[in-house]
């Protein structure tokens, strides 16, 4: 159950700054996801932890031991890639025992451990099959067992579910988490998929352009994201601009650009500050005319999509903004062109200072 | 104009049956998504329609005309390849405009149209970059821009969003639909991603092992799945083996190892018959343990606004329950309720439930 600590790790490829000073600690037994858009440096970070790549500066500690200049074999890590890389001419059993055999480990002990792993993962029955006879999901599980076969307690997964069908991914991610917890491993799992990260990890590192934007639990990233980028990256938000018109104790009165006033709990703002409010599509409600909410917007339904468990509505407001509302299936269904009144519970609103570089830059995922 | 009709199309590769008697009708201007797992036959289907592959039997009609003997360029279709390739020595703009120029558009007009398509893909600012300077997802968007502006009335799109980051894809899919609709094009789009199918389709056709299983609107596919495969593919339904215990006029009581659930959904089942019971995780309501349907919370997983509880009954049955209630801790006992209207019943699949689930999820 190793602990992994990175201190100020940087890495450049020519003029590309892949990592710009990354520091973080993954605790013993923790399942951590590294989440970020393509090209933000996730794989580079993982390869540096594994010892497959040298950082330009900074240090890596595993269980308190400085391994910055140690080769991969001395780090006791298991590494799994997106592209399932089993040896095609070997059956599953030969694939998973390859490591112990090459390393001349004690056969009885190693084989026993590998067999146990396969039983825990429910894949012992595939021992005699060759890679081409396996489904993608099973093949990836075999690859994971192979990565752990030499006794590694630190599992590094680079987009391990990326090559699989979405429907397969959903199930396999729970299996992965269960395995890591049952075997008392520490796992660092790289993905660009928000849902995958949020539903599998104990904590998530959110990265952008070689920088750690946040490192927190799924609950905190979703309900209390510390900046607008994270709020939007973790799950869509609707954004409204406004100015603090008054500070009243722990509350602020905000005058929105559409002319409306909202009162919210917020600290650290002063009168005249430009702010943005971020509201998740699932936190809007429709209201009927007889119930007046403190704050409501009227608009016209400009797009309707049935998304299985909810309807997604694009509501074009009078002020010309588009607000996305995700409303659970079961209530009234709004029609295209229908006039609607929407409101939100102020408790669900996230508030941030207006970003210096503008909203669009702040939210940009691609560099 | 761009209607499309497949009539009993079959195709084998040696022993592998890639398509089996496939029939499908797509009206002019319709957006149809063919949804199915890898290996279901999706790419084969598109290649046959595009004329790149010849079916063994069956016919293809475009705008009512049998096109089986037409070469690809005379079929009025534009195919987006799953394994697309861009011209490495051309800029992004040139890549997108190339097809139009070949078709005789003057270069100004071609580039204007290409820019418009790039704008849709949020790549107009990369018009003068080269493919190698773009990420895989960006390149895929370039290829998609190139496909949708060829002037053909029917778009055949083979997993066109598969390489995009989830975040970009989640908005782009709606925009793609609008764009296709605004141009009045017909689209046959294949994917293995349910969310994508829901976001884009007027109708969805689910295929498995080369056969159409069910065709319907997104709503019909989610609310009225006809069998375990469709239910398991389209929704997060808990699927359980049960035995019909009592049949009355409006409802059926099923026994799932001593757990009784009432279903009032239509369907004819006989007493003593083995059935598959399906309940979506959102349709189980959690309440204080009260003696009925009592179970223990084994795990509680973050699920955005909700939590997904894994609960276990005395008889070992495990189900997933989605709830917005807070304060439900691991180890606690709760009771579940479900509206009989939300209890689905399906015939037992031939190879048993486990095999059917393994087929959908790829893991057993
Ligand atoms: N071996 C390399 N040579 C040159 N550039 C590289 C190399 N590896 C990664 N990069 C660049 O470093 C950045 C981060 O890459 P990577 O860590 O692979 O990102 P991610 O895994 O988040 O998609 C990207 O801009 C990528 O192009
Ligand atoms: N050229 C080919 N030769 C042999 N088998 C093929 C060929 N093309 C496809 N197949 C097989 O046909 C089936 C359907 O493949 P495909 O149409 O590519 O499915 P999908 O696109 O849904 O993943 C698969 O079993 C595949 O292995
Ligand atoms: Mg990567
Ligand atoms: Mg395919």
XYZ file of N, CA, C and O in Angstrom, chain A residues 36-38 42 121-123 125-126 135-138 141 164-172 174-175 177 192-195 198-200 218-219 222-223 232-237 282-285 303 305-312 314 324 328-329 365-367, chain B residues 36-38 123 126 135 138 141 163-168 170-171 173-175 177-178 192-202 218-220 222-223 232-236 280-282 299 301-308 320 322 354 357 360-364:
504
model
N -8.074 15.230 -17.071
C -7.778 16.460 -17.784
C -7.930 16.226 -19.271
O -7.958 15.080 -19.726
N -8.022 17.317 -20.038
C -8.177 17.188 -21.478
C -6.946 16.557 -22.130
O -5.865 16.527 -21.543
N -7.090 16.067 -23.344
C -5.967 15.484 -24.084
C -4.826 16.477 -24.152
O -5.061 17.652 -24.409
N -1.129 14.243 -18.583
C -1.483 13.116 -17.710
C -0.538 11.927 -17.891
O -0.009 11.400 -16.918
N -10.736 -11.530 -9.476
C -11.285 -10.778 -10.605
C -12.264 -11.588 -11.439
O -12.798 -11.089 -12.430
N -12.467 -12.849 -11.006
C -13.469 -13.648 -11.701
C -13.059 -13.972 -13.144
O -13.904 -14.047 -14.026
N -11.763 -14.124 -13.380
C -11.337 -14.377 -14.754
C -10.485 -15.642 -14.859
O -9.892 -15.901 -15.905
N -11.358 -18.506 -15.323
C -11.856 -19.402 -16.380
C -11.293 -19.079 -17.763
O -11.452 -19.856 -18.688
N -10.632 -17.935 -17.890
C -10.084 -17.575 -19.202
C -8.607 -17.951 -19.333
O -7.967 -17.631 -20.331
N -12.866 -10.996 -25.027
C -13.477 -9.691 -25.282
C -12.511 -8.628 -24.766
O -11.612 -8.916 -23.970
N -12.704 -7.389 -25.232
C -11.807 -6.308 -24.833
C -11.729 -6.139 -23.322
O -10.651 -5.924 -22.758
N -12.868 -6.231 -22.665
C -12.921 -6.042 -21.211
C -12.114 -7.095 -20.472
O -11.327 -6.791 -19.578
N -12.297 -8.352 -20.879
C -11.576 -9.441 -20.220
C -10.081 -9.303 -20.495
O -9.255 -9.457 -19.594
N -8.553 -6.936 -18.185
C -8.389 -7.479 -16.830
C -7.153 -8.378 -16.760
O -6.417 -8.364 -15.778
N -12.237 0.526 -24.768
C -13.397 -0.365 -24.646
C -14.698 0.351 -24.999
O -14.806 1.565 -24.906
N -15.710 -0.430 -25.358
C -17.034 0.136 -25.610
C -17.538 0.822 -24.344
O -17.304 0.333 -23.246
N -18.260 1.944 -24.499
C -18.764 2.666 -23.328
C -19.556 1.777 -22.365
O -19.447 1.902 -21.153
N -20.332 0.878 -22.929
C -21.165 0.027 -22.073
C -20.311 -0.937 -21.251
O -20.663 -1.316 -20.137
N -19.180 -1.325 -21.803
C -18.265 -2.220 -21.109
C -17.532 -1.451 -20.011
O -17.313 -1.939 -18.912
N -17.190 -0.217 -20.346
C -16.479 0.659 -19.426
C -17.211 0.829 -18.099
O -16.621 0.773 -17.032
N -18.523 1.039 -18.202
C -19.334 1.294 -17.012
C -19.158 0.191 -15.980
O -18.982 0.449 -14.795
N -19.204 -1.054 -16.443
C -19.072 -2.143 -15.489
C -17.651 -2.355 -15.017
O -17.399 -2.584 -13.845
N -16.728 -2.255 -15.968
C -15.353 -2.555 -15.635
C -14.774 -1.576 -14.615
O -13.949 -1.934 -13.792
N -16.199 -0.280 -12.045
C -16.531 -0.715 -10.688
C -15.694 -1.926 -10.280
O -15.280 -2.053 -9.136
N -15.463 -2.825 -11.235
C -14.616 -3.992 -10.976
C -13.210 -3.552 -10.585
O -12.604 -4.089 -9.676
N -12.248 -0.713 -9.257
C -12.232 -0.113 -7.936
C -12.320 -1.188 -6.855
O -11.590 -1.170 -5.868
N -9.602 10.976 -19.445
C -10.120 12.293 -19.808
C -11.632 12.305 -19.633
O -12.300 13.243 -20.026
N -12.145 11.247 -19.049
C -13.587 11.104 -18.915
C -14.047 11.474 -17.496
O -13.722 10.794 -16.538
N -14.796 12.564 -17.414
C -15.250 13.075 -16.132
C -16.010 12.025 -15.339
O -15.761 11.802 -14.155
N -16.966 11.402 -16.014
C -17.825 10.477 -15.291
C -17.020 9.307 -14.736
O -17.221 8.880 -13.604
N -15.031 10.572 -11.666
C -15.852 10.926 -10.503
C -16.489 9.711 -9.844
O -16.770 9.723 -8.657
N -16.754 8.674 -10.632
C -17.460 7.546 -10.038
C -16.516 6.438 -9.576
O -16.959 5.476 -8.970
N -15.231 6.589 -9.833
C -14.336 5.499 -9.439
C -13.320 5.935 -8.373
O -12.881 5.136 -7.561
N -14.621 13.664 -5.209
C -15.674 13.925 -6.204
C -16.737 14.876 -5.659
O -17.160 15.794 -6.377
N -17.161 14.680 -4.434
C -18.208 15.534 -3.850
C -17.786 16.995 -3.863
O -18.549 17.869 -4.251
N -17.565 18.537 -7.328
C -18.873 18.751 -7.950
C -19.678 19.842 -7.242
O -20.239 20.715 -7.879
N -19.711 19.794 -5.936
C -20.558 20.730 -5.186
C -19.859 22.024 -4.809
O -20.498 23.046 -4.634
N -16.853 23.942 -14.437
C -17.343 23.649 -15.778
C -16.793 22.332 -16.314
O -17.473 21.607 -17.015
N -15.558 22.031 -15.958
C -14.924 20.839 -16.514
C -15.520 19.554 -15.946
O -15.643 18.543 -16.623
N -15.908 19.617 -14.681
C -16.424 18.448 -13.982
C -17.840 18.080 -14.434
O -18.280 16.944 -14.323
N -18.578 19.028 -14.924
C -19.954 18.801 -15.335
C -20.406 20.169 -15.754
O -20.057 21.143 -15.118
N -21.138 20.246 -16.822
C -21.448 21.541 -17.403
C -22.021 22.534 -16.392
O -22.694 22.163 -15.455
N -21.755 23.825 -16.612
C -22.443 24.868 -15.842
C -22.968 25.941 -16.794
O -22.400 26.175 -17.855
N -28.754 20.646 -13.941
C -29.676 19.820 -13.156
C -30.227 20.575 -11.954
O -31.054 20.061 -11.229
N -29.751 21.802 -11.736
C -30.236 22.556 -10.584
C -31.263 23.627 -10.931
O -31.641 24.437 -10.080
N -31.733 23.606 -12.163
C -32.828 24.511 -12.526
C -34.156 23.795 -12.359
O -34.250 22.578 -12.499
N -35.175 24.565 -12.064
C -36.532 24.022 -11.968
C -37.413 24.848 -12.889
O -37.115 25.999 -13.182
N -34.531 23.948 -27.856
C -34.116 22.605 -28.249
C -34.559 21.651 -27.140
O -34.490 22.006 -25.965
N -34.109 17.523 -25.984
C -33.638 16.160 -26.260
C -33.960 15.260 -25.080
O -33.701 15.613 -23.926
N -34.486 14.088 -25.396
C -34.729 13.077 -24.375
C -33.425 12.322 -24.147
O -32.867 11.760 -25.084
N -32.909 12.340 -22.928
C -31.605 11.739 -22.682
C -31.663 10.503 -21.778
O -30.701 10.158 -21.106
N -32.805 9.869 -21.738
C -32.907 8.629 -20.967
C -33.512 8.874 -19.600
O -34.668 8.600 -19.367
N -32.718 9.458 -18.707
C -33.238 9.716 -17.374
C -33.666 11.165 -17.202
O -34.259 11.524 -16.196
N -33.318 11.991 -18.151
C -33.720 13.395 -18.062
C -33.953 13.961 -19.458
O -33.529 13.365 -20.448
N -34.651 15.094 -19.496
C -34.750 15.851 -20.735
C -33.727 16.959 -20.664
O -33.562 17.597 -19.619
N -33.056 17.206 -21.768
C -32.173 18.353 -21.830
C -32.889 19.421 -22.649
O -33.279 19.192 -23.796
N -32.702 23.422 -24.055
C -31.957 24.670 -24.234
C -33.005 25.761 -24.180
O -33.897 25.796 -25.021
N -29.045 25.897 -20.220
C -29.333 24.476 -20.386
C -29.937 23.938 -19.098
O -29.402 24.153 -18.012
N -35.534 15.896 -14.788
C -35.786 14.451 -14.739
C -37.036 14.052 -15.514
O -38.020 14.783 -15.533
N -36.977 12.887 -16.124
C -38.144 12.339 -16.812
C -39.187 12.028 -15.748
O -38.863 11.546 -14.679
N -10.402 24.204 -22.654
C -9.778 22.938 -22.288
C -8.614 22.587 -23.195
O -7.726 21.849 -22.819
N -8.649 23.102 -24.416
C -7.582 22.743 -25.346
C -6.603 23.897 -25.463
O -6.995 25.045 -25.472
N -5.345 23.534 -25.572
C -4.353 24.594 -25.700
C -3.956 24.781 -27.150
O -4.282 24.003 -28.018
N -24.801 -0.379 -31.397
C -24.509 -1.780 -31.116
C -23.077 -1.933 -30.663
O -22.244 -1.066 -30.921
N -22.785 -3.040 -29.984
C -21.421 -3.252 -29.497
C -20.440 -3.462 -30.642
O -20.849 -3.713 -31.777
N -19.165 -3.359 -30.337
C -18.129 -3.616 -31.326
C -18.316 -5.021 -31.891
O -18.566 -5.956 -31.136
N -13.159 24.742 -34.887
C -11.771 24.635 -35.323
C -11.404 25.693 -36.351
O -10.371 25.588 -36.999
N -8.012 26.973 -36.320
C -6.906 26.101 -36.687
C -6.873 25.847 -38.192
O -6.185 24.937 -38.657
N -4.549 17.442 -32.059
C -4.765 16.215 -31.298
C -5.655 15.278 -32.109
O -6.283 15.691 -33.088
N -9.161 16.506 -32.421
C -9.300 17.624 -33.377
C -9.280 17.099 -34.799
O -10.064 17.531 -35.643
N -12.507 15.804 -35.795
C -13.476 16.856 -36.115
C -13.240 17.423 -37.512
O -14.180 17.789 -38.212
N -13.261 9.668 -30.837
C -11.958 10.062 -30.280
C -11.992 11.393 -29.533
O -10.968 11.880 -29.082
N -13.157 11.978 -29.428
C -13.226 13.278 -28.769
C -13.216 13.127 -27.251
O -13.775 12.181 -26.707
N -12.627 14.093 -26.573
C -12.722 14.140 -25.125
C -14.193 14.265 -24.769
O -14.957 14.948 -25.456
N -14.567 13.615 -23.664
C -15.972 13.596 -23.258
C -16.569 14.999 -23.191
O -17.691 15.243 -23.613
N -15.787 15.924 -22.701
C -16.277 17.288 -22.498
C -16.657 17.967 -23.821
O -17.683 18.629 -23.917
N -15.817 17.784 -24.820
C -16.074 18.414 -26.117
C -17.240 17.720 -26.800
O -18.140 18.344 -27.343
N -19.723 16.219 -25.492
C -21.036 16.383 -24.874
C -21.788 17.576 -25.467
O -22.998 17.548 -25.542
N -21.095 18.600 -25.940
C -21.800 19.695 -26.600
C -21.859 19.522 -28.116
O -22.861 19.800 -28.751
N -22.145 17.016 -29.983
C -23.144 16.099 -30.530
C -24.470 16.810 -30.840
O -25.088 16.551 -31.875
N -24.882 17.732 -29.988
C -26.135 18.451 -30.248
C -25.974 19.381 -31.448
O -26.881 19.549 -32.258
N -24.803 20.010 -31.532
C -24.551 20.942 -32.630
C -24.497 20.210 -33.974
O -24.972 20.721 -34.985
N -26.106 17.531 -34.783
C -27.489 17.231 -35.173
C -28.153 18.465 -35.794
O -28.765 18.387 -36.856
N -28.016 19.610 -35.134
C -28.624 20.837 -35.653
C -28.116 21.159 -37.051
O -28.873 21.528 -37.942
N -21.266 2.987 -30.634
C -21.525 2.042 -29.541
C -21.865 2.807 -28.267
O -21.904 2.249 -27.187
N -22.107 4.100 -28.400
C -22.299 4.956 -27.231
C -23.769 5.386 -27.105
O -24.296 6.106 -27.951
N -24.391 4.959 -26.037
C -25.818 5.213 -25.837
C -26.129 6.705 -25.710
O -27.080 7.215 -26.307
N -25.321 7.421 -24.954
C -25.607 8.840 -24.758
C -25.587 9.578 -26.100
O -26.426 10.435 -26.379
N -24.599 9.229 -26.916
C -24.486 9.827 -28.242
C -25.731 9.524 -29.076
O -26.284 10.401 -29.740
N -26.200 8.301 -29.005
C -27.386 7.911 -29.773
C -28.594 8.721 -29.313
O -29.363 9.234 -30.130
N -28.753 8.869 -28.007
C -29.897 9.628 -27.492
C -29.817 11.087 -27.926
O -30.816 11.698 -28.311
N -28.621 11.648 -27.858
C -28.457 13.063 -28.174
C -28.754 13.358 -29.643
O -29.235 14.427 -29.976
N -28.463 12.404 -30.519
C -28.507 12.692 -31.941
C -29.725 12.188 -32.702
O -30.142 12.793 -33.683
N -30.275 11.073 -32.270
C -31.181 10.336 -33.163
C -32.624 10.802 -33.152
O -33.160 11.182 -32.125
N -33.235 10.754 -34.354
C -34.685 10.764 -34.425
C -35.159 9.353 -34.064
O -36.096 9.176 -33.317
N -35.776 7.464 -29.343
C -35.019 7.320 -28.105
C -35.934 7.004 -26.914
O -35.631 6.140 -26.094
N -37.071 7.668 -26.857
C -38.008 7.458 -25.757
C -38.501 6.002 -25.724
O -38.496 5.353 -24.684
N -38.877 5.503 -26.889
C -39.370 4.116 -26.943
C -38.282 3.120 -26.543
O -38.563 2.135 -25.866
N -35.840 3.511 -24.474
C -35.547 3.555 -23.046
C -36.756 3.119 -22.214
O -36.628 2.426 -21.218
N -37.945 3.531 -22.667
C -39.135 3.253 -21.872
C -39.801 1.922 -22.217
O -40.493 1.350 -21.389
N -30.691 -3.749 -21.158
C -29.370 -3.676 -20.544
C -28.446 -2.720 -21.280
O -27.540 -2.129 -20.692
N -28.678 -2.562 -22.569
C -27.814 -1.689 -23.354
C -28.223 -0.235 -23.197
O -27.387 0.654 -23.044
N -29.515 0.030 -23.208
C -30.018 1.403 -23.192
C -30.098 2.010 -21.803
O -30.093 3.224 -21.651
N -30.271 1.177 -20.787
C -30.532 1.712 -19.448
C -29.640 1.030 -18.423
O -28.914 0.099 -18.748
N -29.723 1.512 -17.189
C -28.932 0.871 -16.138
C -29.800 -0.080 -15.323
O -29.608 -0.258 -14.141
N -35.148 -0.041 -13.191
C -34.088 0.970 -13.327
C -33.679 1.460 -11.944
O -34.521 1.564 -11.050
N -32.412 1.823 -11.822
C -31.913 2.184 -10.487
C -32.648 3.407 -9.947
O -32.838 3.545 -8.755
N -33.114 4.302 -10.833
C -33.798 5.505 -10.355
C -35.221 5.208 -9.875
O -35.840 6.027 -9.217
N -22.511 -0.253 -0.424
C -21.604 0.781 -0.922
C -22.438 1.956 -1.398
O -23.604 1.808 -1.749
N -21.905 5.226 -3.949
C -20.975 5.763 -4.944
C -21.457 7.119 -5.435
O -22.648 7.287 -5.730
N -20.545 8.051 -5.544
C -20.861 9.379 -6.075
C -21.474 9.244 -7.465
O -20.970 8.512 -8.306
N -22.568 9.955 -7.702
C -23.170 9.928 -9.032
C -23.739 11.309 -9.348
O -24.938 11.483 -9.509
N -22.860 12.312 -9.372
C -23.234 13.704 -9.639
C -24.261 14.167 -8.602
O -23.977 14.107 -7.430
N -25.451 14.562 -9.063
C -26.430 15.082 -8.110
C -26.960 13.983 -7.177
O -27.560 14.255 -6.156
N -26.745 12.748 -7.568
C -27.313 11.615 -6.843
C -26.228 10.787 -6.179
O -25.055 11.103 -6.280
N -26.668 9.729 -5.508
C -25.713 8.713 -5.087
C -26.223 7.392 -5.608
O -27.431 7.190 -5.733
N -25.302 6.541 -5.950
C -25.699 5.211 -6.378
C -25.412 4.277 -5.210
O -24.267 4.161 -4.778
N -28.676 -1.984 -7.677
C -28.223 -0.596 -7.613
C -29.427 0.325 -7.525
O -30.424 0.119 -8.223
N -30.520 4.491 -7.297
C -30.078 5.875 -7.418
C -30.963 6.735 -6.529
O -32.192 6.615 -6.592
N -27.096 -14.563 -17.177
C -25.665 -14.234 -17.024
C -24.999 -14.039 -18.374
O -24.260 -13.074 -18.579
N -26.102 -10.775 -19.958
C -25.459 -9.597 -19.369
C -23.995 -9.529 -19.811
O -23.475 -8.458 -20.135
N -23.659 -7.926 -23.079
C -23.836 -6.475 -23.091
C -22.637 -5.765 -22.479
O -22.129 -4.792 -23.010
N -22.180 -6.276 -21.343
C -21.172 -5.532 -20.578
C -19.753 -6.015 -20.859
O -18.798 -5.382 -20.414
N -19.635 -7.130 -21.554
C -18.303 -7.608 -21.877
C -17.573 -8.244 -20.704
O -16.468 -8.724 -20.844
N -18.176 -8.231 -19.528
C -17.564 -8.876 -18.358
C -18.641 -9.726 -17.713
O -19.810 -9.368 -17.753
N -18.243 -10.830 -17.128
C -19.277 -11.633 -16.473
C -19.143 -11.523 -14.969
O -18.149 -11.057 -14.475
